[in-house]
mmCIF file of C-alpha atoms in Angstrom:
data_model
loop_
_atom_site.group_PDB
_atom_site.id
_atom_site.type_symbol
_atom_site.label_atom_id
_atom_site.label_comp_id
_atom_site.label_asym_id
_atom_site.label_seq_id
_atom_site.Cartn_x
_atom_site.Cartn_y
_atom_site.Cartn_z
ATOM 1 C CA MET N 1063 0.000 0.000 0.000
ATOM 2 C CA SER N 1064 1.397 3.385 -0.990
ATOM 3 C CA PHE N 1065 2.192 6.189 1.409
ATOM 4 C CA PHE N 1066 -0.599 8.316 -0.101
ATOM 5 C CA LYS N 1067 -3.199 5.555 0.238
ATOM 6 C CA LYS N 1068 -2.266 4.899 3.880
ATOM 7 C CA ASN N 1069 -2.508 8.587 4.728
ATOM 8 C CA LYS N 1070 -5.294 9.665 2.350
ATOM 9 C CA GLY N 1071 -7.446 11.223 5.070
ATOM 10 C CA ILE N 1072 -4.554 13.285 6.375
ATOM 11 C CA PHE N 1073 -3.591 14.476 2.880
ATOM 12 C CA ASP N 1074 -7.189 15.358 2.070
ATOM 13 C CA GLN N 1075 -7.318 17.591 5.128
ATOM 14 C CA LEU N 1076 -3.880 19.170 4.635
ATOM 15 C CA ILE N 1077 -3.827 19.727 0.895
ATOM 16 C CA LYS N 1078 -7.408 20.416 -0.147
ATOM 17 C CA PRO N 1079 -8.346 24.043 0.392
ATOM 18 C CA PRO N 1080 -11.317 24.672 2.670
ATOM 19 C CA THR N 1081 -14.640 24.113 0.965
ATOM 20 C CA ARG N 1082 -17.530 26.488 0.939
ATOM 21 C CA VAL N 1083 -20.666 25.405 2.724
ATOM 22 C CA ALA N 1084 -23.677 24.740 0.530
ATOM 23 C CA ILE N 1085 -26.840 26.331 1.896
ATOM 24 C CA GLN N 1086 -30.150 24.801 0.897
ATOM 25 C CA GLN N 1087 -32.458 27.142 -0.986
ATOM 26 C CA THR N 1088 -35.107 26.825 1.749
ATOM 27 C CA HIS N 1089 -32.674 28.399 4.201
ATOM 28 C CA MET N 1090 -31.809 31.337 1.942
ATOM 29 C CA GLU N 1091 -34.962 33.433 2.556
ATOM 30 C CA PRO N 1092 -34.373 33.915 6.301
ATOM 31 C CA ILE N 1093 -30.721 34.730 5.622
ATOM 32 C CA LYS N 1094 -31.684 37.248 2.931
ATOM 33 C CA SER N 1095 -34.242 38.840 5.246
ATOM 34 C CA PHE N 1096 -31.821 39.001 8.144
ATOM 35 C CA LEU N 1097 -29.089 40.584 6.075
ATOM 36 C CA ASP N 1098 -31.547 42.771 4.126
ATOM 37 C CA ILE N 1099 -29.689 41.875 0.959
ATOM 38 C CA THR N 1100 -30.257 44.136 -2.014
ATOM 39 C CA SER N 1101 -29.197 43.639 -5.601
ATOM 40 C CA SER N 1102 -26.230 46.008 -5.521
ATOM 41 C CA GLY N 1103 -22.731 46.305 -4.114
ATOM 42 C CA THR N 1104 -21.183 44.006 -1.554
ATOM 43 C CA ASP N 1105 -24.539 42.575 -0.462
ATOM 44 C CA SER N 1106 -24.992 40.856 -3.832
ATOM 45 C CA GLU N 1107 -21.407 39.570 -3.592
ATOM 46 C CA LEU N 1108 -22.250 38.087 -0.199
ATOM 47 C CA LEU N 1109 -25.360 36.485 -1.669
ATOM 48 C CA ASN N 1110 -23.243 34.913 -4.429
ATOM 49 C CA ILE N 1111 -20.914 33.421 -1.812
ATOM 50 C CA LEU N 1112 -23.832 32.058 0.219
ATOM 51 C CA GLU N 1113 -25.358 30.376 -2.825
ATOM 52 C CA GLN N 1114 -22.264 28.368 -3.791
ATOM 53 C CA LYS N 1115 -23.252 24.720 -4.172
ATOM 54 C CA TYR N 1116 -19.967 22.954 -4.820
ATOM 55 C CA ASP N 1117 -16.242 22.941 -4.286
ATOM 56 C CA GLU N 1118 -14.399 25.405 -6.463
ATOM 57 C CA THR N 1119 -10.949 23.841 -6.460
ATOM 58 C CA PRO N 1120 -9.509 20.567 -7.782
ATOM 59 C CA SER N 1121 -8.729 17.629 -5.516
ATOM 60 C CA MET N 1122 -5.323 16.023 -5.294
ATOM 61 C CA GLY N 1123 -4.975 13.424 -8.043
ATOM 62 C CA ALA N 1124 -7.324 15.234 -10.415
ATOM 63 C CA VAL N 1125 -6.683 15.387 -14.136
ATOM 64 C CA LEU N 1126 -6.229 19.051 -15.058
ATOM 65 C CA TYR N 1127 -6.071 20.679 -18.451
ATOM 66 C CA CYS N 1128 -5.607 24.127 -19.923
ATOM 67 C CA LYS N 1129 -5.906 25.506 -23.426
ATOM 68 C CA LEU N 1130 -2.804 26.335 -25.442
ATOM 69 C CA GLY N 1131 -2.005 27.226 -29.034
ATOM 70 C CA PHE N 1132 -4.397 30.158 -29.237
ATOM 71 C CA GLY N 1133 -7.125 27.925 -27.785
ATOM 72 C CA ILE N 1134 -6.961 25.149 -30.390
ATOM 73 C CA MET N 1135 -4.924 22.658 -28.312
ATOM 74 C CA GLU N 1136 -4.967 21.463 -24.725
ATOM 75 C CA HIS N 1137 -2.291 20.484 -22.229
ATOM 76 C CA SER N 1138 -3.036 18.032 -19.405
ATOM 77 C CA GLY N 1139 -1.396 16.822 -16.220
ATOM 78 C CA ILE N 1140 -2.115 15.457 -12.745
ATOM 79 C CA TYR N 1141 -2.669 17.742 -9.745
ATOM 80 C CA VAL N 1142 -0.254 16.605 -7.016
ATOM 81 C CA GLY N 1143 -1.036 19.231 -4.382
ATOM 82 C CA HIS N 1144 0.655 22.448 -3.278
ATOM 83 C CA ASN N 1145 -0.376 24.259 -6.482
ATOM 84 C CA SER N 1146 1.703 21.817 -8.537
ATOM 85 C CA VAL N 1147 1.018 19.644 -11.555
ATOM 86 C CA MET N 1148 2.969 16.621 -12.745
ATOM 87 C CA GLN N 1149 3.240 16.882 -16.531
ATOM 88 C CA LEU N 1150 4.996 15.600 -19.616
ATOM 89 C CA ASP N 1151 6.486 18.629 -21.327
ATOM 90 C CA GLY N 1152 7.187 19.136 -25.033
ATOM 91 C CA LYS N 1153 10.773 17.884 -24.635
ATOM 92 C CA GLY N 1154 9.687 14.562 -23.133
ATOM 93 C CA ASN N 1155 10.567 15.456 -19.537
ATOM 94 C CA ILE N 1156 8.223 14.416 -16.751
ATOM 95 C CA ASN N 1157 8.345 17.201 -14.221
ATOM 96 C CA ASN N 1158 6.513 18.837 -11.360
ATOM 97 C CA VAL N 1159 5.565 22.443 -12.150
ATOM 98 C CA LYS N 1160 3.561 25.236 -10.549
ATOM 99 C CA PHE N 1161 0.305 26.392 -12.164
ATOM 100 C CA GLU N 1162 2.087 29.396 -13.707
ATOM 101 C CA GLU N 1163 4.377 27.141 -15.747
ATOM 102 C CA PHE N 1164 1.625 24.593 -16.477
ATOM 103 C CA THR N 1165 -0.535 27.261 -18.125
ATOM 104 C CA SER N 1166 2.313 29.093 -19.880
ATOM 105 C CA ASN N 1167 3.122 28.533 -23.513
ATOM 106 C CA ILE N 1168 4.749 30.551 -26.248
ATOM 107 C CA THR N 1169 1.320 30.929 -27.893
ATOM 108 C CA THR N 1170 -0.733 31.551 -24.766
ATOM 109 C CA HIS N 1171 -0.604 32.427 -21.130
ATOM 110 C CA VAL N 1172 -3.876 31.685 -19.405
ATOM 111 C CA SER N 1173 -5.042 31.487 -15.835
ATOM 112 C CA THR N 1174 -7.905 29.073 -16.469
ATOM 113 C CA ILE N 1175 -7.588 25.392 -15.661
ATOM 114 C CA TRP N 1176 -10.349 22.806 -16.059
ATOM 115 C CA PHE N 1177 -10.839 20.004 -13.531
ATOM 116 C CA PRO N 1178 -13.347 17.125 -13.279
ATOM 117 C CA CYS N 1179 -16.336 16.990 -10.943
ATOM 118 C CA ASP N 1180 -19.056 14.447 -10.384
ATOM 119 C CA LYS N 1181 -22.035 15.939 -12.220
ATOM 120 C CA GLU N 1182 -24.560 14.656 -9.689
ATOM 121 C CA THR N 1183 -22.827 15.701 -6.454
ATOM 122 C CA GLY N 1184 -20.658 18.566 -7.698
ATOM 123 C CA GLN N 1185 -17.673 17.094 -5.825
ATOM 124 C CA ALA N 1186 -14.221 17.396 -7.341
ATOM 125 C CA ILE N 1187 -12.919 14.033 -8.577
ATOM 126 C CA SER N 1188 -9.529 12.763 -7.518
ATOM 127 C CA CYS N 1189 -7.419 9.662 -8.008
ATOM 128 C CA ILE N 1190 -4.705 9.189 -5.404
ATOM 129 C CA ASP N 1191 -3.294 6.297 -7.471
ATOM 130 C CA ALA N 1192 -2.608 8.859 -10.219
ATOM 131 C CA VAL N 1193 -0.440 10.856 -7.804
ATOM 132 C CA ASP N 1194 1.539 7.736 -6.874
ATOM 133 C CA ARG N 1195 2.058 6.815 -10.534
ATOM 134 C CA ALA N 1196 3.007 10.379 -11.464
ATOM 135 C CA TYR N 1197 5.690 10.434 -8.758
ATOM 136 C CA GLU N 1198 6.965 7.028 -9.917
ATOM 137 C CA MET N 1199 7.530 8.611 -13.354
ATOM 138 C CA PHE N 1200 8.954 11.877 -11.968
ATOM 139 C CA THR N 1201 12.242 12.929 -13.669
ATOM 140 C CA LYS N 1202 11.953 10.167 -16.268
ATOM 141 C CA LYS N 1203 12.031 10.995 -19.947
ATOM 142 C CA ARG N 1204 9.743 9.831 -22.741
ATOM 143 C CA ASP N 1205 10.110 10.031 -26.490
ATOM 144 C CA TYR N 1206 7.694 12.953 -26.901
ATOM 145 C CA HIS N 1207 5.624 13.287 -30.049
ATOM 146 C CA LEU N 1208 2.823 15.861 -30.410
ATOM 147 C CA LEU N 1209 0.344 13.267 -31.718
ATOM 148 C CA LEU N 1210 1.670 9.866 -30.648
ATOM 149 C CA ASN N 1211 3.289 10.258 -27.208
ATOM 150 C CA ASN N 1212 2.076 13.369 -25.443
ATOM 151 C CA CYS N 1213 0.796 14.850 -22.179
ATOM 152 C CA HIS N 1214 -2.653 13.245 -22.532
ATOM 153 C CA GLN N 1215 -1.110 9.784 -22.852
ATOM 154 C CA PHE N 1216 0.992 10.513 -19.741
ATOM 155 C CA SER N 1217 -2.052 11.725 -17.762
ATOM 156 C CA SER N 1218 -4.050 8.659 -18.814
ATOM 157 C CA GLY N 1219 -1.133 6.440 -17.784
ATOM 158 C CA CYS N 1220 -1.199 8.041 -14.344
ATOM 159 C CA LEU N 1221 -4.902 7.135 -14.075
ATOM 160 C CA THR N 1222 -4.613 3.549 -15.321
ATOM 161 C CA GLY N 1223 -0.992 2.482 -14.881
ATOM 162 C CA ASP N 1224 -0.707 1.870 -18.648
ATOM 163 C CA PHE N 1225 1.676 4.509 -19.986
ATOM 164 C CA GLU N 1226 1.640 2.935 -23.461
ATOM 165 C CA ASN N 1227 -2.086 3.651 -23.899
ATOM 166 C CA ALA N 1228 -3.555 5.240 -27.030
ATOM 167 C CA ASP N 1229 -5.103 8.297 -25.330
ATOM 168 C CA ASN N 1230 -3.325 10.937 -27.395
ATOM 169 C CA PHE N 1231 -6.184 13.449 -27.490
ATOM 170 C CA LEU N 1232 -8.005 15.154 -24.642
ATOM 171 C CA TRP N 1233 -11.343 13.581 -25.572
ATOM 172 C CA MET N 1234 -9.742 10.129 -25.199
ATOM 173 C CA LEU N 1235 -8.314 11.036 -21.779
ATOM 174 C CA LYS N 1236 -11.753 12.298 -20.707
ATOM 175 C CA GLU N 1237 -13.310 9.013 -21.879
ATOM 176 C CA THR N 1238 -10.807 7.024 -19.787
ATOM 177 C CA LEU N 1239 -11.598 9.151 -16.738
ATOM 178 C CA ASN N 1240 -15.348 8.677 -17.330
ATOM 179 C CA LYS N 1241 -14.870 4.892 -17.400
ATOM 180 C CA LYS N 1242 -12.704 4.950 -14.281
ATOM 181 C CA HIS N 1243 -15.105 7.187 -12.342
ATOM 182 C CA GLY N 1244 -18.211 5.286 -13.472
ATOM 183 C CA LYS N 1245 -20.475 8.337 -13.279
ATOM 184 C CA THR N 1246 -21.151 11.390 -15.409
ATOM 185 C CA ILE N 1247 -18.400 13.984 -15.190
ATOM 186 C CA GLU N 1248 -18.559 17.701 -15.815
ATOM 187 C CA TRP N 1249 -15.476 19.841 -16.328
ATOM 188 C CA ARG N 1250 -15.338 22.953 -14.212
ATOM 189 C CA GLU N 1251 -13.427 26.095 -15.161
ATOM 190 C CA TRP N 1252 -11.112 27.350 -12.434
ATOM 191 C CA GLU N 1253 -9.384 30.736 -12.335
ATOM 192 C CA TRP N 1254 -6.452 29.495 -10.270
ATOM 193 C CA LYS N 1255 -4.823 32.917 -9.813
ATOM 194 C CA LYS N 1256 -7.750 33.952 -7.605
ATOM 195 C CA TYR N 1257 -6.869 31.199 -5.111
ATOM 196 C CA ILE N 1258 -3.085 31.495 -4.992
#
C-alpha cells in the first residue's frame, strides 16, 4: 500500500483548500431577510458566496487541463497538491511544475484550468493512485511526439498504470476518466490565480 493511500485522510485535510458550505435554498430566505440583501454592491457579492453549491478547487490526483495554441490545443497533467502539476512537457521530460508554468506557452498564457467533478454531487474528482504513478515517473524521460506520445497519454497512464495507452487526445483522456469514475463527469473552469 502506498504512502498516499495509507494517509489519504490526512492528505485530504492538509492539501485540499477549505470548501464552501452549501446552503439549501429553503434556508436562503431567512438569511436574505436578516441581512436585508439588495441587488447592488457588496450585499450581492455576499449572496453569491452564500449560494455556492460545490467545491471550487480541484482535488489532489485530479486530471487538469488548460488551453494552449491560441485555444486550439490542450495540455493536461495530474494535480499533485501544493499548487503543482505533474506533466509531460514538449521535450519529453516528466516534471513537477507550478500552475504558472503549467498554463504558460509561447502561444498563450492563461489562468484558467479545467478540472473534473461528479455531475450529480458537484464534488471534485480525484485519483490518489494517479499521484503515486506520477511520482513514480517523476524525472523520467519519454520520447515525446505531439500526436503519438504526449501529455494526454501521460495523464491517462497516471490514471490507469498503462503509460503505453492510445489516449493521445483530450477527448480520449476524458473518456478514460469517465470509465474509471463510473459516473457522469462535468469539467469545471477554475481561475487558479484567484486562489493562490
